[in-house]
């Protein structure tokens, strides 16, 4: 067992009012507000269903998007974005906040659960407190967007306490938000017994196991756009993994650091020394560090640009690297084939453009075909794997992009640290 926190199974929930923090931060259609992917709502169902079956009353809560609950701050942000201050009325601000209501989530959750889901008009206001007070075992109440409250992202103790006052037990199951110390994700645990739901337990059981006691060799594939967003992950995994594979945009900062010419490729000049330090650390640790030998480059960052194969260390001046090349795919796929565990974070190329998706697709296929334990962390990587039809071939696809990243960096997650130890 790698997970050392209490879960809903370790406490008596019968007859109790349970404040359940979910991750209902679902993507929505900009024009209609319709939920475009309900995966996050679905992944909350096992815990909700369990609590209801055990005779609890569920007060669910979540944030959705980034409403700005302070009018002055909203005006400031919009002005910085270039909007005309004269047009920034209070009515417009209210509309921008109200758009992020959780009401559509209540509807979808009700459909998925096959039972009524009550919706509160506020988070800790008169409507929420009255509905929470009247809630009966087997009933579900969804509070309004927690970020409608100014105190949420500030982890305001008064807000945390007001939320806690509605319930007798706190269950955290919002894996996508556990890296944030907000009132509803961490603060509330100071006022109630706090345990985790099944989603958090599963995420940390699998990912924790892969880091603490991996089936070796442990291969980490790191890609995506920037070195700067993955520095912590590279550094931490160099201590643990047997092989680190680098792809995506960050490969070009590594190539440049090694004396290569990378043309117009994504380059973070501030991180060249860091790349060399990581290369030196890999040598010192005896960790294999693989960089892409060949690259598919293009003259412009566009879907219809013509792919040109070149050496990663010699990308023509007027071109930029868009994907790993076929030699690199073969080398990386071989490393995956012999692995005991593979952790993948970050696409190998600009997979959103079909002409530059092959590197990412081939690595996804290599993961699908291997007998190794395969773990996908990172929002875009998870999207790529799903889009390419390999999702059900993976051992685990994390539901939390930022949270899984911070976990792979070896950071403490405040939304987990605050829970009762098992
Ligand atoms: P994840 O969400 O899985 O952690 P990131 O957010 O770090 O991944 O990176 C994903 C993005 O990286 C994708 O949008 C992809 O287009 C981009 N990317 C991959 N390779 C390159 C490249 N060579 N140049 C520019 N962007 C790239
Ligand atoms: Mg991303």
Short mmCIF file of C-alpha atoms and ligand atoms in Angstrom, two decimals:
data_model
loop_
_atom_site.label_atom_id
_atom_site.label_comp_id
_atom_site.label_asym_id
_atom_site.label_seq_id
_atom_site.Cartn_x
_atom_site.Cartn_y
_atom_site.Cartn_z
CA UNK A 1 0.00 0.00 0.00
CA UNK A 2 1.47 3.31 -1.04
CA UNK A 3 -1.42 5.48 -0.05
CA UNK A 4 -1.26 6.40 3.62
CA UNK A 5 -4.36 8.52 4.15
CA UNK A 6 -7.78 7.52 5.48
CA UNK A 7 -10.48 7.01 2.89
CA UNK A 8 -14.29 6.94 3.08
CA UNK A 9 -14.01 3.24 3.87
CA UNK A 10 -12.16 3.99 7.13
CA UNK A 11 -14.91 6.10 8.67
CA UNK A 12 -18.58 5.69 9.53
CA UNK A 13 -20.61 7.83 7.15
CA UNK A 14 -24.10 6.51 7.91
CA UNK A 15 -26.57 9.29 8.63
CA UNK A 16 -23.86 11.91 8.29
CA UNK A 17 -23.80 15.07 6.25
CA UNK A 18 -20.71 14.86 4.09
CA UNK A 19 -19.09 17.84 2.42
CA UNK A 20 -17.56 16.31 -0.72
CA UNK A 21 -15.04 18.35 -2.73
CA UNK A 22 -15.25 17.18 -6.33
CA UNK A 23 -13.44 18.32 -9.45
CA UNK A 24 -16.33 19.48 -11.62
CA UNK A 25 -14.13 21.92 -13.52
CA UNK A 26 -15.48 20.64 -16.85
CA UNK A 27 -14.79 22.08 -20.30
CA UNK A 28 -17.76 23.98 -21.75
CA UNK A 29 -18.76 25.22 -25.16
CA UNK A 30 -17.98 28.94 -25.22
CA UNK A 31 -21.18 29.92 -26.96
CA UNK A 32 -23.79 27.62 -25.41
CA UNK A 33 -22.19 26.67 -22.09
CA UNK A 34 -22.89 22.98 -22.83
CA UNK A 35 -20.51 20.54 -21.14
CA UNK A 36 -18.21 19.20 -23.87
CA UNK A 37 -16.58 16.43 -21.79
CA UNK A 38 -18.16 14.98 -18.65
CA UNK A 39 -15.22 12.72 -17.71
CA UNK A 40 -14.60 14.61 -14.49
CA UNK A 41 -18.22 14.27 -13.41
CA UNK A 42 -18.13 10.55 -14.20
CA UNK A 43 -14.95 10.03 -12.21
CA UNK A 44 -16.70 11.41 -9.10
CA UNK A 45 -19.51 8.85 -9.30
CA UNK A 46 -17.95 5.92 -7.37
CA UNK A 47 -17.43 8.04 -4.26
CA UNK A 48 -20.82 9.77 -4.44
CA UNK A 49 -22.59 6.46 -5.04
CA UNK A 50 -20.74 4.82 -2.14
CA UNK A 51 -21.65 7.65 0.25
CA UNK A 52 -25.32 7.49 -0.77
CA UNK A 53 -25.41 3.70 -0.50
CA UNK A 54 -23.97 3.96 3.01
CA UNK A 55 -26.72 6.32 4.06
CA UNK A 56 -24.91 9.65 3.94
CA UNK A 57 -26.29 12.99 2.73
CA UNK A 58 -23.91 14.45 0.16
CA UNK A 59 -23.14 18.17 -0.05
CA UNK A 60 -20.97 18.34 -3.16
CA UNK A 61 -18.85 21.35 -4.07
CA UNK A 62 -16.35 22.34 -6.73
CA UNK A 63 -14.89 25.29 -8.54
CA UNK A 64 -15.52 25.92 -12.23
CA UNK A 65 -13.24 28.10 -14.32
CA UNK A 66 -11.83 31.35 -13.04
CA UNK A 67 -14.60 33.77 -12.10
CA UNK A 68 -13.28 37.00 -10.57
CA UNK A 69 -15.37 37.64 -7.45
CA UNK A 70 -14.01 41.17 -6.94
CA UNK A 71 -15.36 43.88 -9.28
CA UNK A 72 -12.30 46.19 -8.99
CA UNK A 73 -9.91 43.33 -9.67
CA UNK A 74 -12.02 42.25 -12.64
CA UNK A 75 -11.84 45.76 -14.10
CA UNK A 76 -8.07 45.78 -13.57
CA UNK A 77 -7.59 42.39 -15.28
CA UNK A 78 -9.84 43.29 -18.22
CA UNK A 79 -8.07 46.63 -18.66
CA UNK A 80 -4.72 44.84 -18.72
CA UNK A 81 -6.14 42.64 -21.46
CA UNK A 82 -6.75 45.82 -23.48
CA UNK A 83 -10.49 46.30 -22.85
CA UNK A 84 -11.87 49.84 -22.73
CA UNK A 85 -12.48 50.70 -19.02
CA UNK A 86 -15.54 52.77 -19.97
CA UNK A 87 -17.27 49.59 -21.13
CA UNK A 88 -16.48 47.56 -18.02
CA UNK A 89 -19.79 47.86 -16.21
CA UNK A 90 -20.86 46.07 -13.08
CA UNK A 91 -23.55 44.28 -15.07
CA UNK A 92 -20.95 42.83 -17.44
CA UNK A 93 -18.82 41.71 -14.52
CA UNK A 94 -21.81 39.96 -12.91
CA UNK A 95 -22.58 38.22 -16.17
CA UNK A 96 -18.97 37.00 -16.52
CA UNK A 97 -19.19 35.47 -13.04
CA UNK A 98 -22.71 34.03 -13.35
CA UNK A 99 -21.75 32.32 -16.61
CA UNK A 100 -19.63 30.00 -14.50
CA UNK A 101 -22.56 28.58 -12.52
CA UNK A 102 -22.42 24.89 -11.66
CA UNK A 103 -26.09 24.50 -12.64
CA UNK A 104 -25.29 22.54 -15.86
CA UNK A 105 -23.14 20.20 -13.77
CA UNK A 106 -26.07 19.55 -11.41
CA UNK A 107 -28.18 18.56 -14.41
CA UNK A 108 -25.53 16.19 -15.81
CA UNK A 109 -24.74 14.72 -12.39
CA UNK A 110 -28.42 14.05 -11.85
CA UNK A 111 -28.63 12.23 -15.21
CA UNK A 112 -25.59 10.12 -14.40
CA UNK A 113 -26.72 9.25 -10.86
CA UNK A 114 -30.31 8.66 -11.91
CA UNK A 115 -31.60 10.72 -9.01
CA UNK A 116 -32.40 14.30 -8.12
CA UNK A 117 -29.51 16.68 -7.45
CA UNK A 118 -30.52 19.82 -5.57
CA UNK A 119 -28.71 23.00 -6.52
CA UNK A 120 -27.85 25.81 -4.10
CA UNK A 121 -27.79 29.40 -5.33
CA UNK A 122 -24.71 30.19 -3.25
CA UNK A 123 -21.76 28.55 -1.49
CA UNK A 124 -22.25 29.40 2.17
CA UNK A 125 -25.12 31.91 1.88
CA UNK A 126 -28.72 31.55 3.08
CA UNK A 127 -29.80 29.22 0.26
CA UNK A 128 -26.91 26.78 0.72
CA UNK A 129 -27.17 26.69 4.50
CA UNK A 130 -30.96 26.18 4.45
CA UNK A 131 -30.77 23.42 1.84
CA UNK A 132 -27.85 21.75 3.62
CA UNK A 133 -29.72 21.86 6.94
CA UNK A 134 -32.76 20.18 5.39
CA UNK A 135 -30.78 17.54 3.47
CA UNK A 136 -31.69 13.93 4.21
CA UNK A 137 -29.60 10.73 3.92
CA UNK A 138 -29.55 9.59 0.30
CA UNK A 139 -29.97 13.13 -1.01
CA UNK A 140 -27.43 15.15 -3.00
CA UNK A 141 -26.98 18.92 -2.86
CA UNK A 142 -24.55 20.77 -5.12
CA UNK A 143 -23.24 24.10 -3.83
CA UNK A 144 -22.55 26.93 -6.26
CA UNK A 145 -19.06 27.51 -7.73
CA UNK A 146 -16.70 27.82 -4.75
CA UNK A 147 -14.75 30.54 -6.57
CA UNK A 148 -17.80 32.81 -6.39
CA UNK A 149 -16.50 33.39 -2.86
CA UNK A 150 -13.56 35.77 -2.52
CA UNK A 151 -12.12 33.65 0.27
CA UNK A 152 -11.80 30.43 -1.77
CA UNK A 153 -8.44 30.94 -3.48
CA UNK A 154 -7.11 32.84 -0.45
CA UNK A 155 -7.87 29.85 1.75
CA UNK A 156 -9.82 32.13 4.05
CA UNK A 157 -10.47 30.36 7.40
CA UNK A 158 -13.86 32.05 7.76
CA UNK A 159 -15.06 30.58 4.46
CA UNK A 160 -13.56 27.17 5.27
CA UNK A 161 -15.34 27.19 8.63
CA UNK A 162 -18.66 28.26 7.10
CA UNK A 163 -18.44 25.36 4.65
CA UNK A 164 -17.45 22.97 7.40
CA UNK A 165 -20.38 24.11 9.57
CA UNK A 166 -22.83 22.62 7.06
CA UNK A 167 -21.40 19.11 7.44
CA UNK A 168 -20.04 16.52 9.85
CA UNK A 169 -17.36 14.98 7.63
CA UNK A 170 -15.17 16.26 4.80
CA UNK A 171 -14.33 14.00 1.89
CA UNK A 172 -11.84 15.22 -0.68
CA UNK A 173 -12.04 13.63 -4.10
CA UNK A 174 -10.96 16.50 -6.35
CA UNK A 175 -7.65 15.12 -7.53
CA UNK A 176 -7.39 17.88 -10.15
CA UNK A 177 -7.29 20.47 -7.36
CA UNK A 178 -5.21 18.82 -4.61
CA UNK A 179 -2.13 20.86 -5.53
CA UNK A 180 -3.97 24.01 -4.44
CA UNK A 181 -4.36 25.11 -0.83
CA UNK A 182 -7.79 26.70 -1.17
CA UNK A 183 -10.61 26.94 1.37
CA UNK A 184 -12.60 24.05 -0.16
CA UNK A 185 -9.59 21.86 -1.05
CA UNK A 186 -7.56 22.13 2.15
CA UNK A 187 -8.73 24.82 4.60
CA UNK A 188 -11.95 23.03 5.48
CA UNK A 189 -10.00 20.04 6.81
CA UNK A 190 -9.04 22.10 9.87
CA UNK A 191 -12.66 22.06 11.03
CA UNK A 192 -13.88 18.55 10.18
CA UNK A 193 -12.57 15.01 10.16
CA UNK A 194 -11.11 14.77 6.64
CA UNK A 195 -10.67 11.69 4.47
CA UNK A 196 -10.27 11.00 0.77
CA UNK A 197 -12.62 9.55 -1.77
CA UNK A 198 -11.84 6.72 -4.18
CA UNK A 199 -10.48 8.88 -7.00
CA UNK A 200 -7.69 10.47 -4.97
CA UNK A 201 -6.85 7.14 -3.36
CA UNK A 202 -6.60 5.46 -6.77
CA UNK A 203 -4.52 8.23 -8.34
CA UNK A 204 -2.01 8.23 -5.50
CA UNK A 205 -1.96 4.48 -5.09
CA UNK A 206 -0.93 4.02 -8.70
CA UNK A 207 1.30 7.04 -9.22
CA UNK A 208 2.77 6.78 -5.72
CA UNK A 209 3.60 3.13 -6.34
CA UNK A 210 5.28 3.95 -9.62
CA UNK A 211 7.59 6.40 -7.89
CA UNK A 212 8.13 4.73 -4.51
CA UNK A 213 8.55 1.13 -5.56
CA UNK A 214 8.49 0.91 -9.35
CA UNK A 215 8.65 -2.21 -11.42
CA UNK A 216 11.95 -1.50 -13.20
CA UNK A 217 13.25 -0.37 -15.51
CA UNK A 218 11.33 2.84 -14.89
CA UNK A 219 11.18 4.91 -18.05
CA UNK A 220 9.93 8.51 -17.92
CA UNK A 221 8.94 10.17 -21.17
CA UNK A 222 8.88 13.94 -20.87
CA UNK A 223 7.68 16.25 -23.59
CA UNK A 224 5.34 19.14 -24.13
CA UNK A 225 6.25 22.64 -25.03
CA UNK A 226 8.59 24.11 -22.46
CA UNK A 227 11.55 23.06 -20.36
CA UNK A 228 10.55 25.71 -17.81
CA UNK A 229 7.22 24.02 -17.09
CA UNK A 230 8.87 20.63 -16.57
CA UNK A 231 12.09 21.51 -14.74
CA UNK A 232 10.86 20.11 -11.43
CA UNK A 233 9.72 16.89 -13.07
CA UNK A 234 12.97 16.31 -14.94
CA UNK A 235 15.01 17.01 -11.82
CA UNK A 236 12.92 14.79 -9.53
CA UNK A 237 12.57 11.89 -11.96
CA UNK A 238 16.32 11.88 -12.63
CA UNK A 239 16.63 10.69 -9.02
CA UNK A 240 14.20 7.83 -9.52
CA UNK A 241 13.99 6.69 -13.15
CA UNK A 242 16.36 4.39 -15.02
CA UNK A 243 15.76 6.15 -18.32
CA UNK A 244 14.50 9.64 -19.13
CA UNK A 245 13.28 10.31 -22.64
CA UNK A 246 13.00 13.89 -23.85
CA UNK A 247 10.70 14.98 -26.68
CA UNK A 248 8.44 17.87 -27.66
CA UNK A 249 9.42 21.52 -27.76
CA UNK A 250 11.77 21.25 -24.79
CA UNK A 251 14.10 18.97 -26.75
CA UNK A 252 15.42 21.98 -28.69
CA UNK A 253 16.66 23.81 -25.62
CA UNK A 254 18.53 20.60 -24.75
CA UNK A 255 19.90 20.36 -28.31
CA UNK A 256 21.04 23.99 -28.26
CA UNK A 257 22.68 23.47 -24.85
CA UNK A 258 24.64 20.62 -26.40
CA UNK A 259 25.93 22.88 -29.17
CA UNK A 260 23.29 22.13 -31.81
CA UNK A 261 21.66 24.57 -34.23
CA UNK A 262 17.92 24.59 -33.71
CA UNK A 263 16.76 27.26 -36.16
CA UNK A 264 13.50 28.93 -35.11
CA UNK A 265 12.52 26.08 -32.76
CA UNK A 266 11.00 26.78 -29.38
CA UNK A 267 14.01 27.86 -27.33
CA UNK A 268 14.27 28.99 -23.74
CA UNK A 269 17.68 30.62 -23.53
CA UNK A 270 17.41 31.07 -19.77
CA UNK A 271 17.35 27.31 -19.33
CA UNK A 272 20.40 26.26 -21.37
CA UNK A 273 22.61 25.90 -18.29
CA UNK A 274 19.87 23.98 -16.57
CA UNK A 275 19.73 21.49 -19.47
CA UNK A 276 23.48 20.91 -19.20
CA UNK A 277 23.16 20.47 -15.45
CA UNK A 278 20.49 17.81 -16.03
CA UNK A 279 22.68 16.06 -18.59
CA UNK A 280 25.53 16.07 -16.04
CA UNK A 281 23.20 14.86 -13.28
CA UNK A 282 22.05 11.97 -15.48
CA UNK A 283 25.68 10.91 -16.04
CA UNK A 284 26.45 11.14 -12.36
CA UNK A 285 23.36 9.11 -11.39
CA UNK A 286 23.83 6.58 -14.15
CA UNK A 287 20.41 7.47 -15.56
CA UNK A 288 20.06 7.07 -19.28
CA UNK A 289 18.95 10.38 -20.84
CA UNK A 290 17.69 10.08 -24.40
CA UNK A 291 17.38 13.10 -26.66
CA UNK A 292 15.77 13.02 -30.13
CA UNK A 293 18.27 12.19 -32.84
CA UNK A 294 16.05 13.35 -35.70
CA UNK A 295 13.30 15.92 -36.00
CA UNK A 296 10.43 16.76 -38.31
CA UNK A 297 10.82 20.47 -38.91
CA UNK A 298 8.72 23.02 -40.78
CA UNK A 299 9.04 26.55 -42.08
CA UNK A 300 6.08 27.78 -40.06
CA UNK A 301 4.05 26.76 -37.02
CA UNK A 302 0.97 25.76 -38.96
CA UNK A 303 -1.13 22.73 -39.79
CA UNK A 304 -0.39 22.87 -43.52
CA UNK A 305 3.38 23.40 -43.21
CA UNK A 306 5.41 20.79 -45.08
CA UNK A 307 7.32 18.41 -42.77
CA UNK A 308 11.07 18.24 -43.45
CA UNK A 309 13.19 15.55 -41.80
CA UNK A 310 16.47 16.74 -40.30
CA UNK A 311 19.07 16.07 -37.64
CA UNK A 312 17.95 17.58 -34.32
CA UNK A 313 21.38 19.14 -33.88
CA UNK A 314 21.25 20.73 -37.36
CA UNK A 315 17.83 22.25 -37.93
CA UNK A 316 17.96 24.76 -40.83
CA UNK A 317 17.93 28.39 -39.75
CA UNK A 318 14.51 29.17 -41.25
CA UNK A 319 12.79 26.13 -39.71
CA UNK A 320 11.43 24.97 -36.39
CA UNK A 321 11.20 21.51 -34.83
CA UNK A 322 7.61 20.24 -34.73
CA UNK A 323 7.86 16.51 -33.97
CA UNK A 324 10.36 13.73 -33.28
CA UNK A 325 11.59 11.89 -36.38
CA UNK A 326 11.34 8.16 -37.27
CA UNK A 327 14.79 7.18 -35.94
CA UNK A 328 13.89 8.73 -32.61
CA UNK A 329 10.54 6.96 -32.59
CA UNK A 330 12.30 3.59 -33.08
CA UNK A 331 14.78 4.29 -30.25
CA UNK A 332 12.09 5.52 -27.86
CA UNK A 333 9.69 2.68 -28.68
CA UNK A 334 12.48 0.17 -27.93
CA UNK A 335 13.04 1.74 -24.49
CA UNK A 336 9.32 1.52 -23.76
CA UNK A 337 9.12 -2.12 -24.90
CA UNK A 338 11.68 -3.28 -22.33
CA UNK A 339 10.33 -1.13 -19.49
CA UNK A 340 8.69 -2.33 -16.27
CA UNK A 341 6.97 1.01 -15.73
CA UNK A 342 6.48 3.96 -18.08
CA UNK A 343 5.44 7.42 -16.91
CA UNK A 344 4.52 9.77 -19.74
CA UNK A 345 4.07 13.51 -19.39
CA UNK A 346 3.98 15.80 -22.40
CA UNK A 347 3.41 15.13 -26.13
CA UNK A 348 6.37 14.44 -28.43
CA UNK A 349 5.36 17.07 -30.96
CA UNK A 350 2.64 19.43 -32.06
CA UNK A 351 0.12 16.60 -32.15
CA UNK A 352 -2.76 19.03 -32.75
CA UNK A 353 -1.55 19.22 -36.39
CA UNK A 354 -1.97 15.81 -38.12
CA UNK A 355 1.30 16.22 -40.07
CA UNK A 356 3.18 16.44 -36.76
CA UNK A 357 1.20 13.94 -34.68
CA UNK A 358 3.04 10.78 -35.72
CA UNK A 359 5.72 10.98 -33.02
CA UNK A 360 3.13 11.27 -30.27
CA UNK A 361 0.91 8.61 -31.88
CA UNK A 362 3.82 6.13 -32.20
CA UNK A 363 4.81 6.59 -28.58
CA UNK A 364 1.18 6.20 -27.50
CA UNK A 365 1.04 2.97 -29.52
CA UNK A 366 4.31 1.74 -28.00
CA UNK A 367 2.79 2.31 -24.55
CA UNK A 368 -0.41 0.56 -25.60
CA UNK A 369 1.57 -2.48 -26.81
CA UNK A 370 4.03 -2.86 -23.93
CA UNK A 371 3.48 -5.14 -20.93
CA UNK A 372 4.82 -2.40 -18.67
CA UNK A 373 2.69 -0.45 -16.23
CA UNK A 374 1.79 2.71 -18.15
CA UNK A 375 0.86 5.96 -16.48
CA UNK A 376 -0.16 9.13 -18.27
CA UNK A 377 0.04 12.41 -16.39
CA UNK A 378 -0.58 15.80 -17.97
CA UNK A 379 -3.70 17.22 -19.57
CA UNK A 380 -2.51 17.40 -23.17
CA UNK A 381 -0.87 13.97 -23.05
CA UNK A 382 -4.09 12.47 -21.71
CA UNK A 383 -6.06 14.24 -24.45
CA UNK A 384 -3.64 12.97 -27.12
CA UNK A 385 -3.90 9.37 -25.90
CA UNK A 386 -7.71 9.56 -25.82
CA UNK A 387 -7.95 11.25 -29.20
CA UNK A 388 -5.72 8.58 -30.75
CA UNK A 389 -7.86 5.77 -29.35
CA UNK A 390 -5.36 4.24 -26.90
CA UNK A 391 -6.95 5.33 -23.62
CA UNK A 392 -8.25 1.91 -22.60
CA UNK A 393 -4.84 0.32 -23.23
CA UNK A 394 -3.14 2.36 -20.50
CA UNK A 395 -2.82 1.27 -16.86
CA UNK A 396 -3.73 4.72 -15.59
CA UNK A 397 -4.55 8.11 -17.05
CA UNK A 398 -4.43 10.77 -14.39
CA UNK A 399 -7.46 13.05 -14.14
CA UNK A 400 -5.37 15.93 -12.80
CA UNK A 401 -2.97 17.75 -15.12
CA UNK A 402 -1.40 20.25 -12.73
CA UNK A 403 -1.80 17.95 -9.73
CA UNK A 404 -0.09 15.01 -11.41
CA UNK A 405 2.72 17.32 -12.54
CA UNK A 406 3.33 18.53 -9.00
CA UNK A 407 3.17 14.97 -7.75
CA UNK A 408 5.81 13.94 -10.31
CA UNK A 409 7.92 16.87 -9.10
CA UNK A 410 7.90 15.28 -5.66
CA UNK A 411 5.99 18.19 -4.11
CA UNK A 412 3.64 17.83 -1.19
CA UNK A 413 0.00 18.17 -2.26
CA UNK A 414 -1.83 20.41 0.26
CA UNK A 415 -5.20 18.81 -0.50
CA UNK A 416 -3.79 15.43 0.50
CA UNK A 417 -1.49 16.50 3.32
CA UNK A 418 -4.51 17.90 5.22
CA UNK A 419 -6.29 14.52 5.33
CA UNK A 420 -6.21 12.11 8.28
CA UNK A 421 -3.36 9.63 8.25
CA UNK A 422 -4.36 5.99 7.90
P1 LIG B 1 0.84 18.17 -20.77
O1 LIG B 1 -0.44 18.96 -20.66
O2 LIG B 1 0.61 16.76 -21.20
O3 LIG B 1 1.66 18.27 -19.50
P2 LIG B 1 2.21 20.36 -22.03
O4 LIG B 1 1.10 21.27 -21.65
O5 LIG B 1 3.51 20.52 -21.34
O6 LIG B 1 1.72 18.84 -21.92
O7 LIG B 1 2.51 20.52 -23.58
C1 LIG B 1 1.58 20.29 -24.58
C2 LIG B 1 1.80 21.16 -25.77
O8 LIG B 1 3.13 21.08 -26.22
C3 LIG B 1 0.94 20.75 -26.92
O9 LIG B 1 -0.03 21.74 -27.16
C4 LIG B 1 1.92 20.62 -28.09
O10 LIG B 1 1.46 21.20 -29.29
C5 LIG B 1 3.13 21.39 -27.59
N1 LIG B 1 4.36 20.97 -28.26
C6 LIG B 1 4.84 19.73 -28.41
N2 LIG B 1 5.94 19.73 -29.18
C7 LIG B 1 6.16 21.01 -29.56
C8 LIG B 1 7.13 21.65 -30.39
N3 LIG B 1 8.09 20.96 -30.97
N4 LIG B 1 7.03 22.98 -30.55
C9 LIG B 1 6.04 23.67 -29.95
N5 LIG B 1 5.10 23.14 -29.16
C10 LIG B 1 5.15 21.81 -28.97
MG1 LIG B 2 -0.83 21.10 -20.83
#
